[in-house]
Amino acid sequence: MSGAAAGRRRFCQALDLIDSPALIAEYQQQHQRIWPGIAAHLREHGILDMEIYRLGTRLFMIVEVSADFDAAGFDAASLNNPEVQRWEALMWHYQAATPWTPQGEKWVEMARIFSLQQQ
């Protein structure tokens, strides 16, 4: 997690995609307009902004959350939300763990190694 604008925190995470041009195209299409219930769930739990970038099969996600974001509470709410679970199951059809992803996890937080502001 790294600093962002006042009152916000930022998480940068990585995940891979299955190496299939057709599946990658479908994954990108799914993200042109995510399900409204998923967007609402994210916002309701303090996620202020989220961006996903792709290079080949590697995904990079930046998540900005409110200062009072509760990751454990968000994870619990996500596990108990049937629509979120359906979305995650659909997304896992396209996604693959990175070589550094612990067993049973998906998105893995990346370590920040440089900040211009700290120079």
PDB file of C-alpha atoms in Angstrom:
ATOM      1  CA  MET A   1       0.000   0.000   0.000  1.00  0.00           C
ATOM      2  CA  SER A   2       1.310   3.443  -0.794  1.00  0.00           C
ATOM      3  CA  GLY A   3       0.288   6.988  -0.117  1.00  0.00           C
ATOM      4  CA  ALA A   4      -2.044   8.849  -2.426  1.00  0.00           C
ATOM      5  CA  ALA A   5      -4.094  12.025  -2.164  1.00  0.00           C
ATOM      6  CA  ALA A   6      -4.994  13.107   1.361  1.00  0.00           C
ATOM      7  CA  GLY A   7      -7.563  10.809   2.915  1.00  0.00           C
ATOM      8  CA  ARG A   8      -6.880   8.029   0.428  1.00  0.00           C
ATOM      9  CA  ARG A   9      -4.731   4.949   0.307  1.00  0.00           C
ATOM     10  CA  ARG A  10      -3.549   3.122  -2.784  1.00  0.00           C
ATOM     11  CA  PHE A  11      -3.007  -0.588  -3.392  1.00  0.00           C
ATOM     12  CA  CYS A  12      -1.183  -1.862  -6.470  1.00  0.00           C
ATOM     13  CA  GLN A  13      -1.789  -5.489  -7.337  1.00  0.00           C
ATOM     14  CA  ALA A  14      -0.890  -7.967 -10.074  1.00  0.00           C
ATOM     15  CA  LEU A  15      -2.567 -10.981 -11.635  1.00  0.00           C
ATOM     16  CA  ASP A  16      -2.124 -12.853 -14.901  1.00  0.00           C
ATOM     17  CA  LEU A  17      -4.526 -13.796 -17.658  1.00  0.00           C
ATOM     18  CA  ILE A  18      -4.742 -17.129 -19.403  1.00  0.00           C
ATOM     19  CA  ASP A  19      -2.637 -16.858 -22.554  1.00  0.00           C
ATOM     20  CA  SER A  20      -5.476 -16.953 -25.065  1.00  0.00           C
ATOM     21  CA  PRO A  21      -6.206 -13.996 -27.375  1.00  0.00           C
ATOM     22  CA  ALA A  22      -9.905 -14.920 -27.425  1.00  0.00           C
ATOM     23  CA  LEU A  23     -10.165 -15.088 -23.622  1.00  0.00           C
ATOM     24  CA  ILE A  24      -8.178 -11.874 -23.207  1.00  0.00           C
ATOM     25  CA  ALA A  25     -10.547 -10.127 -25.623  1.00  0.00           C
ATOM     26  CA  GLU A  26     -13.552 -11.429 -23.656  1.00  0.00           C
ATOM     27  CA  TYR A  27     -11.992 -10.320 -20.354  1.00  0.00           C
ATOM     28  CA  GLN A  28     -11.443  -6.822 -21.705  1.00  0.00           C
ATOM     29  CA  GLN A  29     -14.998  -6.753 -23.058  1.00  0.00           C
ATOM     30  CA  GLN A  30     -16.348  -7.750 -19.637  1.00  0.00           C
ATOM     31  CA  HIS A  31     -14.560  -4.728 -18.169  1.00  0.00           C
ATOM     32  CA  GLN A  32     -15.941  -2.194 -20.644  1.00  0.00           C
ATOM     33  CA  ARG A  33     -19.013  -2.083 -18.393  1.00  0.00           C
ATOM     34  CA  ILE A  34     -18.858  -4.221 -15.243  1.00  0.00           C
ATOM     35  CA  TRP A  35     -22.078  -5.413 -13.640  1.00  0.00           C
ATOM     36  CA  PRO A  36     -23.811  -2.538 -11.801  1.00  0.00           C
ATOM     37  CA  GLY A  37     -24.025  -4.576  -8.592  1.00  0.00           C
ATOM     38  CA  ILE A  38     -20.263  -5.102  -8.624  1.00  0.00           C
ATOM     39  CA  ALA A  39     -19.560  -1.388  -9.074  1.00  0.00           C
ATOM     40  CA  ALA A  40     -22.024  -0.599  -6.271  1.00  0.00           C
ATOM     41  CA  HIS A  41     -20.396  -3.169  -3.978  1.00  0.00           C
ATOM     42  CA  LEU A  42     -16.963  -1.640  -4.550  1.00  0.00           C
ATOM     43  CA  ARG A  43     -18.169   1.885  -3.877  1.00  0.00           C
ATOM     44  CA  GLU A  44     -20.231   0.889  -0.819  1.00  0.00           C
ATOM     45  CA  HIS A  45     -17.115  -0.498   0.843  1.00  0.00           C
ATOM     46  CA  GLY A  46     -14.836   2.513   0.403  1.00  0.00           C
ATOM     47  CA  ILE A  47     -13.227   1.838  -2.959  1.00  0.00           C
ATOM     48  CA  LEU A  48     -12.958   5.267  -4.547  1.00  0.00           C
ATOM     49  CA  ASP A  49     -11.287   4.347  -7.812  1.00  0.00           C
ATOM     50  CA  MET A  50      -9.934   1.271  -9.551  1.00  0.00           C
ATOM     51  CA  GLU A  51      -7.944   0.931 -12.770  1.00  0.00           C
ATOM     52  CA  ILE A  52      -6.641  -2.191 -14.476  1.00  0.00           C
ATOM     53  CA  TYR A  53      -3.802  -2.129 -17.015  1.00  0.00           C
ATOM     54  CA  ARG A  54      -2.573  -4.998 -19.186  1.00  0.00           C
ATOM     55  CA  LEU A  55       0.758  -5.877 -20.769  1.00  0.00           C
ATOM     56  CA  GLY A  56       0.534  -9.194 -22.599  1.00  0.00           C
ATOM     57  CA  THR A  57      -0.981 -11.553 -20.042  1.00  0.00           C
ATOM     58  CA  ARG A  58       0.046  -9.529 -16.959  1.00  0.00           C
ATOM     59  CA  LEU A  59      -2.567  -7.340 -15.276  1.00  0.00           C
ATOM     60  CA  PHE A  60      -1.731  -4.414 -13.005  1.00  0.00           C
ATOM     61  CA  MET A  61      -4.495  -2.950 -10.826  1.00  0.00           C
ATOM     62  CA  ILE A  62      -4.442   0.310  -8.909  1.00  0.00           C
ATOM     63  CA  VAL A  63      -7.083   0.578  -6.202  1.00  0.00           C
ATOM     64  CA  GLU A  64      -7.658   3.825  -4.324  1.00  0.00           C
ATOM     65  CA  VAL A  65      -9.595   3.468  -1.099  1.00  0.00           C
ATOM     66  CA  SER A  66     -10.906   5.824   1.553  1.00  0.00           C
ATOM     67  CA  ALA A  67      -8.795   6.428   4.648  1.00  0.00           C
ATOM     68  CA  ASP A  68     -11.159   4.245   6.694  1.00  0.00           C
ATOM     69  CA  PHE A  69     -11.232   1.331   4.214  1.00  0.00           C
ATOM     70  CA  ASP A  70     -11.407  -1.998   6.054  1.00  0.00           C
ATOM     71  CA  ALA A  71      -9.823  -4.711   3.889  1.00  0.00           C
ATOM     72  CA  ALA A  72     -10.984  -7.558   6.152  1.00  0.00           C
ATOM     73  CA  GLY A  73     -14.534  -6.184   6.203  1.00  0.00           C
ATOM     74  CA  PHE A  74     -14.514  -5.807   2.435  1.00  0.00           C
ATOM     75  CA  ASP A  75     -13.259  -9.377   1.973  1.00  0.00           C
ATOM     76  CA  ALA A  76     -15.963 -10.722   4.314  1.00  0.00           C
ATOM     77  CA  ALA A  77     -18.701  -8.733   2.567  1.00  0.00           C
ATOM     78  CA  SER A  78     -17.451  -9.962  -0.813  1.00  0.00           C
ATOM     79  CA  LEU A  79     -17.497 -13.602   0.322  1.00  0.00           C
ATOM     80  CA  ASN A  80     -21.078 -13.177   1.532  1.00  0.00           C
ATOM     81  CA  ASN A  81     -22.353 -11.444  -1.614  1.00  0.00           C
ATOM     82  CA  PRO A  82     -23.678 -13.977  -4.180  1.00  0.00           C
ATOM     83  CA  GLU A  83     -23.353 -11.542  -7.100  1.00  0.00           C
ATOM     84  CA  VAL A  84     -19.711 -10.812  -6.227  1.00  0.00           C
ATOM     85  CA  GLN A  85     -19.059 -14.551  -6.004  1.00  0.00           C
ATOM     86  CA  ARG A  86     -20.636 -15.104  -9.454  1.00  0.00           C
ATOM     87  CA  TRP A  87     -18.499 -12.269 -10.880  1.00  0.00           C
ATOM     88  CA  GLU A  88     -15.322 -13.680  -9.314  1.00  0.00           C
ATOM     89  CA  ALA A  89     -16.078 -17.159 -10.673  1.00  0.00           C
ATOM     90  CA  LEU A  90     -16.614 -15.692 -14.155  1.00  0.00           C
ATOM     91  CA  MET A  91     -13.394 -13.657 -13.949  1.00  0.00           C
ATOM     92  CA  TRP A  92     -11.398 -16.709 -12.823  1.00  0.00           C
ATOM     93  CA  HIS A  93     -12.349 -18.268 -16.178  1.00  0.00           C
ATOM     94  CA  TYR A  94      -9.965 -15.695 -17.730  1.00  0.00           C
ATOM     95  CA  GLN A  95      -7.436 -15.205 -14.942  1.00  0.00           C
ATOM     96  CA  ALA A  96      -4.368 -17.149 -13.823  1.00  0.00           C
ATOM     97  CA  ALA A  97      -2.248 -16.788 -10.712  1.00  0.00           C
ATOM     98  CA  THR A  98       1.186 -15.237 -11.147  1.00  0.00           C
ATOM     99  CA  PRO A  99       4.188 -17.435 -10.326  1.00  0.00           C
ATOM    100  CA  TRP A 100       4.417 -15.516  -7.008  1.00  0.00           C
ATOM    101  CA  THR A 101       0.759 -15.827  -5.986  1.00  0.00           C
ATOM    102  CA  PRO A 102       0.156 -17.807  -2.777  1.00  0.00           C
ATOM    103  CA  GLN A 103      -2.091 -20.864  -3.129  1.00  0.00           C
ATOM    104  CA  GLY A 104      -5.778 -19.942  -3.092  1.00  0.00           C
ATOM    105  CA  GLU A 105      -5.258 -16.233  -3.804  1.00  0.00           C
ATOM    106  CA  LYS A 106      -5.787 -14.126  -6.914  1.00  0.00           C
ATOM    107  CA  TRP A 107      -4.688 -10.500  -6.973  1.00  0.00           C
ATOM    108  CA  VAL A 108      -1.396 -10.051  -5.104  1.00  0.00           C
ATOM    109  CA  GLU A 109      -0.189  -6.755  -3.695  1.00  0.00           C
ATOM    110  CA  MET A 110       2.988  -5.464  -5.295  1.00  0.00           C
ATOM    111  CA  ALA A 111       5.835  -3.903  -3.326  1.00  0.00           C
ATOM    112  CA  ARG A 112       6.587  -0.289  -4.170  1.00  0.00           C
ATOM    113  CA  ILE A 113      10.285   0.094  -4.893  1.00  0.00           C
ATOM    114  CA  PHE A 114      10.419   3.745  -5.993  1.00  0.00           C
ATOM    115  CA  SER A 115       8.673   7.021  -5.235  1.00  0.00           C
ATOM    116  CA  LEU A 116       9.715  10.276  -6.898  1.00  0.00           C
ATOM    117  CA  GLN A 117       8.121  12.184  -4.011  1.00  0.00           C
ATOM    118  CA  GLN A 118      10.585  10.576  -1.623  1.00  0.00           C
ATOM    119  CA  GLN A 119      13.626  11.634  -3.686  1.00  0.00           C
TER     120      GLN A 119
END
